[in-house]
């Protein structure tokens, strides 16, 4: 999906001087005087559009960045799945069509048509119309990184003529939401008819795209691998430092425990000795204050 808010089809590139169309069957062989002729036949518009789509896809794939959740995942396969894109064994570029007629949208309400797109480079075309009255219409692309406004929601005169648009989906997976907004109307129900066509890319564009995405993903992964390695070395160094400190502390703890046992033994002995001394002090004091028992009996 282009980051532009405009809903335009890819603009065909300007024709280069060395581009030309295949010769017609009745074309005459050029004479020597035609060597310097700069004129060229008109390029096929379909081929121009296909080339523009291929170039837009290449640009989107060349700027591919894996989503944060994929980079944070412990499983390596989801990233590979996004890079690979659709499997060529089951791939089909047959368009998918989503359509409905006269869908009622009540007053003060809104109607959304969500479409999941998984193939980058898909071309989306839409045509909407309403009966009798206008409606507000917009398109958004929702991805993990955020929401892109493909077409800002504005009131359109879809009752006068159909509203059409065409755009390329670059980054996938992506949920396109086509919004029909009648919340501004207090009195009228609207009836909407829509047709949305999603045309997958050509197989050759899928092949080129996965290679471009793989190169960009490899750049990102290698860069993060270097950053992870630096952080790993720092963490490993810190771990070794802490383990050494713990070893020293554990050794010191053993010595402290030994010292503790010595102190406990001494404390117990001193406690006992203190009790002996307290008893001796008590008895001596009593003798000095009240005399000796044997002295009283003699008296």
Short mmCIF file of C-alpha atoms in Angstrom, two decimals:
data_model
loop_
_atom_site.label_atom_id
_atom_site.label_comp_id
_atom_site.label_asym_id
_atom_site.label_seq_id
_atom_site.Cartn_x
_atom_site.Cartn_y
_atom_site.Cartn_z
CA UNK A 1 0.00 0.00 0.00
CA UNK A 2 1.34 3.34 -0.89
CA UNK A 3 1.76 5.62 2.12
CA UNK A 4 0.05 8.32 0.12
CA UNK A 5 -3.50 9.13 1.15
CA UNK A 6 -4.53 9.36 -2.47
CA UNK A 7 -6.38 6.49 -4.07
CA UNK A 8 -4.74 6.61 -7.47
CA UNK A 9 -3.60 3.76 -9.65
CA UNK A 10 0.16 3.56 -10.18
CA UNK A 11 1.22 6.16 -12.71
CA UNK A 12 2.87 4.57 -15.74
CA UNK A 13 6.50 5.59 -16.04
CA UNK A 14 7.53 7.99 -18.73
CA UNK A 15 8.43 6.24 -21.93
CA UNK A 16 12.18 6.04 -22.44
CA UNK A 17 13.84 6.81 -25.73
CA UNK A 18 14.86 3.20 -26.29
CA UNK A 19 11.38 1.74 -25.73
CA UNK A 20 9.34 0.63 -28.72
CA UNK A 21 6.34 -1.54 -29.55
CA UNK A 22 6.52 -4.71 -31.66
CA UNK A 23 6.40 -4.03 -35.41
CA UNK A 24 3.11 -4.52 -37.24
CA UNK A 25 2.95 -7.30 -39.81
CA UNK A 26 2.62 -4.78 -42.65
CA UNK A 27 5.37 -2.49 -41.36
CA UNK A 28 7.94 -1.56 -43.99
CA UNK A 29 11.58 -2.19 -43.47
CA UNK A 30 13.27 1.06 -42.37
CA UNK A 31 15.53 2.71 -44.92
CA UNK A 32 18.94 4.11 -44.24
CA UNK A 33 17.34 7.53 -43.92
CA UNK A 34 15.33 6.32 -40.90
CA UNK A 35 18.36 5.62 -38.72
CA UNK A 36 18.03 8.91 -36.84
CA UNK A 37 14.23 8.79 -36.51
CA UNK A 38 13.22 9.33 -32.86
CA UNK A 39 9.52 8.50 -33.24
CA UNK A 40 8.04 5.44 -31.51
CA UNK A 41 4.69 3.65 -31.72
CA UNK A 42 2.22 4.21 -28.88
CA UNK A 43 2.83 1.93 -25.87
CA UNK A 44 0.04 -0.47 -24.88
CA UNK A 45 -1.72 1.06 -21.80
CA UNK A 46 -2.13 -2.40 -20.25
CA UNK A 47 1.58 -3.04 -20.55
CA UNK A 48 2.27 0.40 -19.11
CA UNK A 49 0.10 -0.32 -16.09
CA UNK A 50 1.66 -3.74 -15.57
CA UNK A 51 5.10 -2.15 -15.65
CA UNK A 52 4.02 0.56 -13.20
CA UNK A 53 2.60 -2.06 -10.83
CA UNK A 54 5.79 -4.11 -11.04
CA UNK A 55 7.88 -1.02 -10.28
CA UNK A 56 5.63 -0.01 -7.37
CA UNK A 57 5.85 -3.55 -5.97
CA UNK A 58 9.62 -3.51 -6.31
CA UNK A 59 9.76 -0.18 -4.48
CA UNK A 60 7.55 -1.47 -1.65
CA UNK A 61 9.46 -4.75 -1.35
CA UNK A 62 12.82 -2.94 -1.44
CA UNK A 63 11.73 -0.87 1.59
CA UNK A 64 10.32 -3.90 3.43
CA UNK A 65 10.95 -3.99 7.17
CA UNK A 66 9.84 -6.99 9.27
CA UNK A 67 7.16 -6.10 11.81
CA UNK A 68 8.20 -5.70 15.49
CA UNK A 69 6.24 -8.78 16.55
CA UNK A 70 8.08 -10.94 14.02
CA UNK A 71 11.46 -9.66 15.18
CA UNK A 72 10.48 -10.23 18.81
CA UNK A 73 9.21 -13.76 18.21
CA UNK A 74 11.18 -16.73 19.53
CA UNK A 75 9.96 -18.74 16.54
CA UNK A 76 12.06 -18.09 13.42
CA UNK A 77 9.42 -19.32 10.97
CA UNK A 78 6.77 -16.51 11.02
CA UNK A 79 9.34 -14.06 9.58
CA UNK A 80 10.15 -16.52 6.81
CA UNK A 81 6.45 -16.94 6.12
CA UNK A 82 5.99 -13.19 5.63
CA UNK A 83 9.08 -12.96 3.42
CA UNK A 84 8.01 -15.95 1.31
CA UNK A 85 4.55 -14.59 0.64
CA UNK A 86 1.99 -16.86 -1.03
CA UNK A 87 3.07 -20.37 -1.98
CA UNK A 88 3.56 -20.73 -5.71
CA UNK A 89 2.17 -24.26 -5.50
CA UNK A 90 -1.27 -22.94 -4.59
CA UNK A 91 -0.95 -19.39 -5.93
CA UNK A 92 -3.55 -18.07 -8.34
CA UNK A 93 -3.82 -14.55 -9.68
CA UNK A 94 -7.53 -14.95 -10.23
CA UNK A 95 -9.28 -11.82 -8.92
CA UNK A 96 -11.45 -11.98 -5.81
CA UNK A 97 -14.68 -10.01 -6.05
CA UNK A 98 -16.64 -8.70 -3.08
CA UNK A 99 -19.97 -7.14 -3.97
CA UNK A 100 -23.44 -6.42 -2.65
CA UNK A 101 -26.47 -4.50 -3.85
CA UNK A 102 -28.75 -2.08 -2.03
CA UNK A 103 -27.25 -2.66 1.42
CA UNK A 104 -29.33 -0.60 3.89
CA UNK A 105 -27.41 1.70 6.21
CA UNK A 106 -29.60 3.13 8.91
CA UNK A 107 -29.52 6.76 9.92
CA UNK A 108 -26.84 7.62 12.48
CA UNK A 109 -24.99 4.36 11.72
CA UNK A 110 -21.95 3.05 9.89
CA UNK A 111 -21.21 -0.01 7.73
CA UNK A 112 -17.73 -1.46 7.20
CA UNK A 113 -16.52 -4.00 4.65
CA UNK A 114 -13.24 -5.56 5.88
CA UNK A 115 -11.07 -7.41 3.34
CA UNK A 116 -7.89 -9.24 4.30
CA UNK A 117 -5.06 -9.03 1.75
CA UNK A 118 -2.13 -11.40 2.11
CA UNK A 119 -0.40 -11.03 -1.27
CA UNK A 120 1.75 -7.92 -1.61
CA UNK A 121 1.36 -6.22 -4.97
CA UNK A 122 -2.37 -6.90 -5.19
CA UNK A 123 -4.34 -4.29 -7.12
CA UNK A 124 -7.61 -3.20 -5.53
CA UNK A 125 -10.39 -1.61 -7.56
CA UNK A 126 -13.69 -0.43 -6.19
CA UNK A 127 -16.92 1.07 -7.43
CA UNK A 128 -19.65 2.29 -5.11
CA UNK A 129 -23.00 3.93 -5.65
CA UNK A 130 -26.02 4.89 -3.57
CA UNK A 131 -29.69 5.35 -4.28
CA UNK A 132 -31.09 8.86 -4.07
CA UNK A 133 -28.74 10.31 -1.42
CA UNK A 134 -25.04 10.81 -0.80
CA UNK A 135 -22.92 9.05 1.84
CA UNK A 136 -19.56 9.43 3.53
CA UNK A 137 -17.01 6.95 2.18
CA UNK A 138 -13.41 6.13 3.06
CA UNK A 139 -10.79 3.38 2.90
CA UNK A 140 -8.16 2.49 5.50
CA UNK A 141 -5.42 -0.11 5.60
CA UNK A 142 -4.80 -1.63 9.02
CA UNK A 143 -1.45 -3.25 9.77
CA UNK A 144 0.48 -4.07 12.91
CA UNK A 145 2.46 -0.85 12.51
CA UNK A 146 -0.68 1.25 12.43
CA UNK A 147 -3.43 2.55 10.17
CA UNK A 148 -2.94 4.12 6.74
CA UNK A 149 -5.69 6.29 5.27
CA UNK A 150 -5.96 5.21 1.65
CA UNK A 151 -8.93 7.51 1.14
CA UNK A 152 -10.02 9.93 3.83
CA UNK A 153 -13.67 9.54 4.77
CA UNK A 154 -15.64 12.31 3.03
CA UNK A 155 -19.16 12.72 1.73
CA UNK A 156 -19.41 11.68 -1.91
CA UNK A 157 -22.14 12.20 -4.49
CA UNK A 158 -22.40 8.51 -5.17
CA UNK A 159 -26.09 8.92 -5.98
CA UNK A 160 -25.14 11.12 -8.94
CA UNK A 161 -22.43 8.88 -10.40
CA UNK A 162 -20.48 5.86 -9.15
CA UNK A 163 -17.37 6.55 -7.12
CA UNK A 164 -14.41 4.53 -8.36
CA UNK A 165 -10.81 4.07 -7.30
CA UNK A 166 -7.80 1.88 -7.78
CA UNK A 167 -4.70 1.37 -5.65
CA UNK A 168 -1.84 -1.02 -5.02
CA UNK A 169 -1.34 -2.92 -1.76
CA UNK A 170 2.34 -3.03 -0.89
CA UNK A 171 2.94 -4.18 2.68
CA UNK A 172 1.09 -7.26 3.87
CA UNK A 173 -0.61 -8.74 5.79
CA UNK A 174 -3.11 -5.95 5.63
CA UNK A 175 -6.79 -5.51 6.45
CA UNK A 176 -8.54 -3.09 4.11
CA UNK A 177 -11.64 -1.50 5.59
CA UNK A 178 -14.14 0.14 3.23
CA UNK A 179 -16.31 2.39 5.39
CA UNK A 180 -19.78 3.69 4.53
CA UNK A 181 -20.66 6.30 7.12
CA UNK A 182 -24.20 7.58 7.57
CA UNK A 183 -23.72 8.86 11.11
CA UNK A 184 -24.21 12.46 10.00
CA UNK A 185 -27.76 11.77 8.79
CA UNK A 186 -30.57 12.21 11.31
CA UNK A 187 -33.45 11.40 8.97
CA UNK A 188 -32.52 9.19 6.01
CA UNK A 189 -31.50 5.59 5.55
CA UNK A 190 -29.06 5.04 2.68
CA UNK A 191 -28.75 2.08 0.32
CA UNK A 192 -25.30 1.22 -0.94
CA UNK A 193 -24.15 -0.95 -3.82
CA UNK A 194 -20.48 -1.81 -3.97
CA UNK A 195 -18.09 -3.96 -5.95
CA UNK A 196 -14.53 -4.46 -4.76
CA UNK A 197 -12.07 -6.46 -6.85
CA UNK A 198 -8.71 -7.64 -5.47
CA UNK A 199 -6.37 -8.84 -8.20
CA UNK A 200 -3.26 -10.69 -6.94
CA UNK A 201 0.11 -9.89 -8.52
CA UNK A 202 1.61 -11.83 -11.39
CA UNK A 203 3.67 -14.84 -10.45
CA UNK A 204 6.89 -13.26 -11.72
CA UNK A 205 6.25 -10.26 -9.46
CA UNK A 206 5.73 -12.61 -6.50
CA UNK A 207 9.08 -14.26 -7.23
CA UNK A 208 10.88 -10.92 -7.53
CA UNK A 209 9.14 -9.56 -4.44
CA UNK A 210 10.13 -12.41 -2.15
CA UNK A 211 13.77 -11.99 -3.18
CA UNK A 212 13.70 -8.27 -2.47
CA UNK A 213 12.02 -8.87 0.89
CA UNK A 214 14.52 -11.59 1.71
CA UNK A 215 17.43 -9.22 1.04
CA UNK A 216 15.91 -6.47 3.21
CA UNK A 217 14.99 -8.93 5.96
CA UNK A 218 18.53 -10.33 5.87
CA UNK A 219 19.94 -6.82 6.30
CA UNK A 220 17.68 -6.17 9.29
CA UNK A 221 18.32 -9.57 10.86
CA UNK A 222 22.08 -9.31 10.40
CA UNK A 223 22.11 -5.83 11.91
CA UNK A 224 20.06 -6.98 14.89
CA UNK A 225 22.25 -10.08 15.17
CA UNK A 226 25.25 -7.77 15.64
CA UNK A 227 23.38 -5.72 18.22
CA UNK A 228 22.28 -8.89 20.01
CA UNK A 229 25.88 -10.17 19.97
CA UNK A 230 27.13 -6.97 21.62
CA UNK A 231 24.42 -7.17 24.27
CA UNK A 232 25.10 -10.87 24.74
CA UNK A 233 28.81 -10.27 25.33
CA UNK A 234 27.98 -7.52 27.82
CA UNK A 235 25.49 -9.79 29.62
CA UNK A 236 27.94 -12.71 29.61
CA UNK A 237 30.65 -10.48 31.09
CA UNK A 238 28.30 -9.22 33.77
CA UNK A 239 27.22 -12.79 34.55
CA UNK A 240 30.84 -13.91 34.94
CA UNK A 241 31.55 -10.91 37.17
CA UNK A 242 28.55 -11.64 39.37
CA UNK A 243 29.39 -15.34 39.55
CA UNK A 244 32.92 -14.44 40.69
CA UNK A 245 31.52 -12.10 43.31
CA UNK A 246 29.10 -14.79 44.48
CA UNK A 247 31.94 -17.32 44.71
CA UNK A 248 33.95 -14.92 46.82
CA UNK A 249 30.93 -14.13 48.94
CA UNK A 250 30.12 -17.82 49.40
CA UNK A 251 33.73 -18.49 50.44
CA UNK A 252 33.59 -15.55 52.80
CA UNK A 253 30.25 -16.84 54.08
CA UNK A 254 31.82 -20.19 54.97
CA UNK A 255 34.51 -18.39 56.96
CA UNK A 256 31.91 -16.19 58.58
CA UNK A 257 29.90 -19.24 59.59
CA UNK A 258 33.00 -20.74 61.20
CA UNK A 259 33.63 -17.50 63.03
CA UNK A 260 30.00 -17.46 64.05
CA UNK A 261 30.28 -20.91 65.64
CA UNK A 262 33.37 -19.80 67.57
CA UNK A 263 31.58 -16.69 68.76
CA UNK A 264 28.50 -18.71 69.74
CA UNK A 265 30.66 -21.08 71.77
CA UNK A 266 32.37 -18.19 73.45
CA UNK A 267 29.05 -16.48 74.05
CA UNK A 268 27.64 -19.60 75.71
CA UNK A 269 30.70 -19.96 77.94
CA UNK A 270 30.58 -16.29 78.86
CA UNK A 271 26.87 -16.52 79.57
CA UNK A 272 27.53 -19.38 81.94
CA UNK A 273 30.47 -17.56 83.51
CA UNK A 274 28.35 -14.44 83.88
CA UNK A 275 25.74 -16.45 85.78
CA UNK A 276 28.45 -17.82 88.07
CA UNK A 277 29.78 -14.35 88.75
CA UNK A 278 26.28 -12.97 89.36
CA UNK A 279 25.66 -15.70 91.92
CA UNK A 280 29.03 -15.06 93.56
CA UNK A 281 28.32 -11.32 93.78
CA UNK A 282 24.93 -12.02 95.31
CA UNK A 283 26.32 -14.40 97.96
CA UNK A 284 29.31 -12.23 98.88
CA UNK A 285 27.12 -9.16 99.22
CA UNK A 286 24.72 -11.04 101.47
CA UNK A 287 27.55 -12.20 103.69
CA UNK A 288 28.93 -8.72 104.04
CA UNK A 289 25.54 -7.22 104.82
CA UNK A 290 24.08 -9.96 107.05
CA UNK A 291 27.10 -11.84 108.14
CA UNK A 292 27.99 -15.47 107.96
CA UNK A 293 25.64 -18.13 109.16
CA UNK A 294 28.24 -19.88 111.29
CA UNK A 295 29.05 -16.64 113.06
CA UNK A 296 25.45 -16.20 114.19
CA UNK A 297 25.19 -19.66 115.61
CA UNK A 298 28.33 -19.16 117.69
CA UNK A 299 26.94 -15.97 119.08
#
